Amino acid sequence: MKIALVGIGKIAVDEHVPAISDSPDWELAATVSREGAVDGVEAFTDLGAMLEARPDIRVVSLCLPPVPRFAYAMQAIAAGRHVMLEKPPGATLAECHALERAARAAGLTLYTTWHSRAAEMVGAAKAWLEDKTLTSLTVTWKEDVRRWHPGQSWLWEPGGLGVFDPGINALSIVTEILAEDLHVTQAVLEVPENCQTPIAARVAFCHPGGARAEAVFDWRQQGDQIWEIVAVTESGSLRLADGGARLEIDGTVKGAAAALAGEYPRLYKRMADLVRQGQCDVDLRPMTLVADIFTLGRRERVAPFVESATDAA
Amino acid sequence: MKIALVGIGKIAVDEHVPAISDSPDWELAATVSREGAVDGVEAFTDLGAMLEARPDIRVVSLCLPPVPRFAYAMQAIAAGRHVMLEKPPGATLAECHALERAARAAGLTLYTTWHSRAAEMVGAAKAWLEDKTLTSLTVTWKEDVRRWHPGQSWLWEPGGLGVFDPGINALSIVTEILAEDLHVTQAVLEVPENCQTPIAARVAFCHPGGARAEAVFDWRQQGDQIWEIVAVTESGSLRLADGGARLEIDGTVKGAAAALAGEYPRLYKRMADLVRQGQCDVDLRPMTLVADIFTLGRRERVAPFVESATDAA
């Protein structure tokens, strides 16, 4: 099936293009981007022009930042195209509800992807937890923003989510592997003086079964980068590390892959299945938790964020 | 039917107690409150004690602030009671989803009330708009916080919503009278230096039909208090004023009541119907818009809020 990729930035080049190229299901038939392009693929700068010029392309994958995403997604749906959305699926919950209504009304596939859910050991973690009684859950998501998000200034603007851009990946795993849904009871957001979004956060959740559940997110991490979820149950403990790629049960490694390995190929495989079956997959729970954190969170002002020595000079 | 009222603060005394007293459907059989009570009604300080002591009371109405509300609501549902919630129905969207699941699983009524929707002329406004093409919508919600919310310091704490405590009333009307759902595209929140929640806000929405839609909320209003929604259509314009109590079409008054008149009696009538029919009424759209505003909004720091000259001294 032919697919068009919209928004040729870092994530598109690093993950989407290789995943599509290696897929037996997909052919990258066009790109839409103001600046980026992919060698050997027809490049458009305007989505409307692509939709009109290429009626043979029935599927559009959007990997531009969340704030402009809605208009592109709605335009593609209005033109009768199936749509796949990078995470988070939009800048607001209400716009995602609107997209889902529009896609379902038109009989089109809408897939709100959560790439971390497709990490190597997430399914095994979910299966292990299924018959256990949870007593505590601890999420630790600490990375160096300068290393992973160079120059992505939109992350610090309203709607960019700050540390919840990676943090929502953790929440997408938590909502996948737990049988019951958490909700936020308390949150503290550390917001740099010169930014609109948090560089770090601590969150406490209510778990219906009474387990203690908390998360810490930090974008100022030096040295080891930590993307880990530890679940202690009445019958052993689980550690899901490397963003879902590594699983340990009671200290014994059950499986390990490179971080991110296989995630995007699995998303594109799933999208192919959804299109063939004429289904939608829209799960807004990770985004709901983030919206709840932004609504309920206490904001503390912290030191300004300066990306590089050059900026500071 | 016997009903218990939980949280005997300003809104309970001003609105809930009179509405229940005047209702042919309800008998106020107990109150639960740390401080407040109602003359001649059995008073508890603990919800669990009331639920155990009064199995004859099948319905609980919660009018305490949103942050503690979830635990009370879940406790009442777990004890097999029907639950009616003041607005907003909780501090987070995820907890409201959890309440709805629990209530439906137990076959109980859960009613997330929006009192402004029950204002005198909201139904007539909705009916008038039904066959019109909207070209613009302007919401103006300006009141003096010192006059309407004396001493309610929880409004300035995380989860208290600030000016969106009244502002969500406007959004509850907008989501009721418009045929299509709006979503937030831009918001600016003015947050006093010494507070966690906004004292004023400006919001721009996307309307699916392309109408211009915007709202302004301000808690610093002196003189005339304004709670008004103006909808301009291709075939005339509507002004819904006094929080939904007054309707003008093309400048002609179509109906007017005192602000707030009849709202709470209508909510309690609706709750009686829901309990009799074994139904839930859970509409989280106003709360979703507020969560979206908090997530997407740009924050600007403004002058500290000082409630009274005494505080300032």
XYZ file of C-alpha atoms in Angstrom, chain A residues 75-197:
123
model
C -7.735 17.697 5.795
C -6.553 14.155 5.051
C -9.737 12.609 6.507
C -11.884 15.069 4.543
C -10.039 13.890 1.419
C -10.937 10.291 2.263
C -7.523 9.158 3.469
C -6.714 6.828 6.356
C -4.594 8.572 8.976
C -1.846 7.440 11.344
C -0.778 9.900 14.056
C 2.552 10.158 15.908
C 2.155 10.568 19.651
C 0.670 12.591 21.212
C -2.223 12.431 18.730
C -2.995 16.125 19.057
C -2.612 19.271 21.099
C -5.983 18.830 22.819
C -8.297 16.002 23.769
C -11.314 17.632 22.158
C -9.609 17.787 18.763
C -8.802 14.066 19.002
C -12.453 13.345 19.755
C -13.347 15.394 16.662
C -10.882 13.462 14.491
C -12.222 10.147 15.728
C -15.814 11.183 14.997
C -14.845 12.348 11.501
C -12.863 9.192 10.695
C -15.583 6.855 11.950
C -18.277 8.816 10.073
C -16.264 8.455 6.867
C -15.437 4.775 7.428
C -11.718 5.538 7.581
C -8.965 4.203 9.799
C -7.580 6.532 12.462
C -4.671 5.149 14.475
C -3.303 7.075 17.435
C 0.082 5.410 17.786
C 2.041 5.061 21.034
C 5.399 3.774 19.908
C 6.614 2.764 23.379
C 3.724 0.326 23.680
C 5.269 -1.502 20.740
C 8.592 -1.919 22.583
C 9.977 -5.457 22.683
C 8.993 -6.549 26.204
C 5.775 -4.590 26.862
C 3.543 -7.494 25.866
C 5.446 -9.900 28.135
C 5.240 -7.427 31.026
C 1.487 -7.105 30.560
C 1.060 -10.883 30.470
C 3.158 -11.349 33.640
C 1.188 -8.708 35.557
C -2.203 -10.016 34.497
C -2.772 -12.423 37.431
C -0.703 -10.549 40.053
C -1.798 -8.184 42.823
C 0.050 -4.899 42.494
C 1.432 -3.304 45.657
C 3.520 -0.512 44.138
C 4.380 1.027 40.801
C 7.306 3.382 40.266
C 7.975 5.100 36.971
C 11.379 6.752 36.443
C 11.838 8.560 33.151
C 15.044 10.588 33.171
C 16.893 11.694 30.066
C 19.039 14.543 28.805
C 16.878 16.821 26.669
C 19.948 18.279 24.939
C 20.930 14.845 23.696
C 17.543 13.587 22.497
C 15.744 16.752 21.416
C 18.346 19.119 19.976
C 16.825 22.323 18.665
C 13.215 21.191 19.160
C 12.120 24.521 20.598
C 8.403 23.757 20.072
C 8.662 21.368 23.037
C 8.990 24.404 25.339
C 6.032 26.235 23.854
C 2.391 25.770 24.932
C 1.189 22.390 23.715
C 4.757 21.067 23.432
C 4.336 19.206 26.751
C 7.982 19.628 27.835
C 9.234 16.553 29.704
C 5.893 14.879 29.003
C 6.870 14.552 25.364
C 8.970 11.533 26.436
C 6.969 11.120 29.653
C 3.799 10.287 27.756
C 5.672 7.240 26.436
C 5.933 5.947 30.006
C 2.235 6.626 30.542
C 1.396 4.826 27.301
C 3.165 1.718 28.657
C 1.582 2.005 32.116
C -1.929 2.250 30.667
C -1.147 -0.784 28.488
C 0.339 -3.156 31.076
C -1.913 -2.460 34.068
C -5.286 -4.141 34.181
C -6.844 -1.180 35.993
C -6.662 2.523 35.164
C -4.790 4.986 37.357
C -5.740 8.576 37.911
C -3.630 11.515 39.018
C -4.018 12.715 42.614
C -1.104 15.119 42.871
C 1.568 16.549 40.611
C 4.388 19.051 40.802
C 5.664 20.562 37.574
C 9.090 22.243 37.486
C 8.887 24.892 34.783
C 11.996 26.828 33.711
C 11.523 30.586 34.037
C 11.930 31.085 30.297
C 9.702 28.199 29.206
C 6.002 27.340 29.117
C 6.332 23.612 29.720
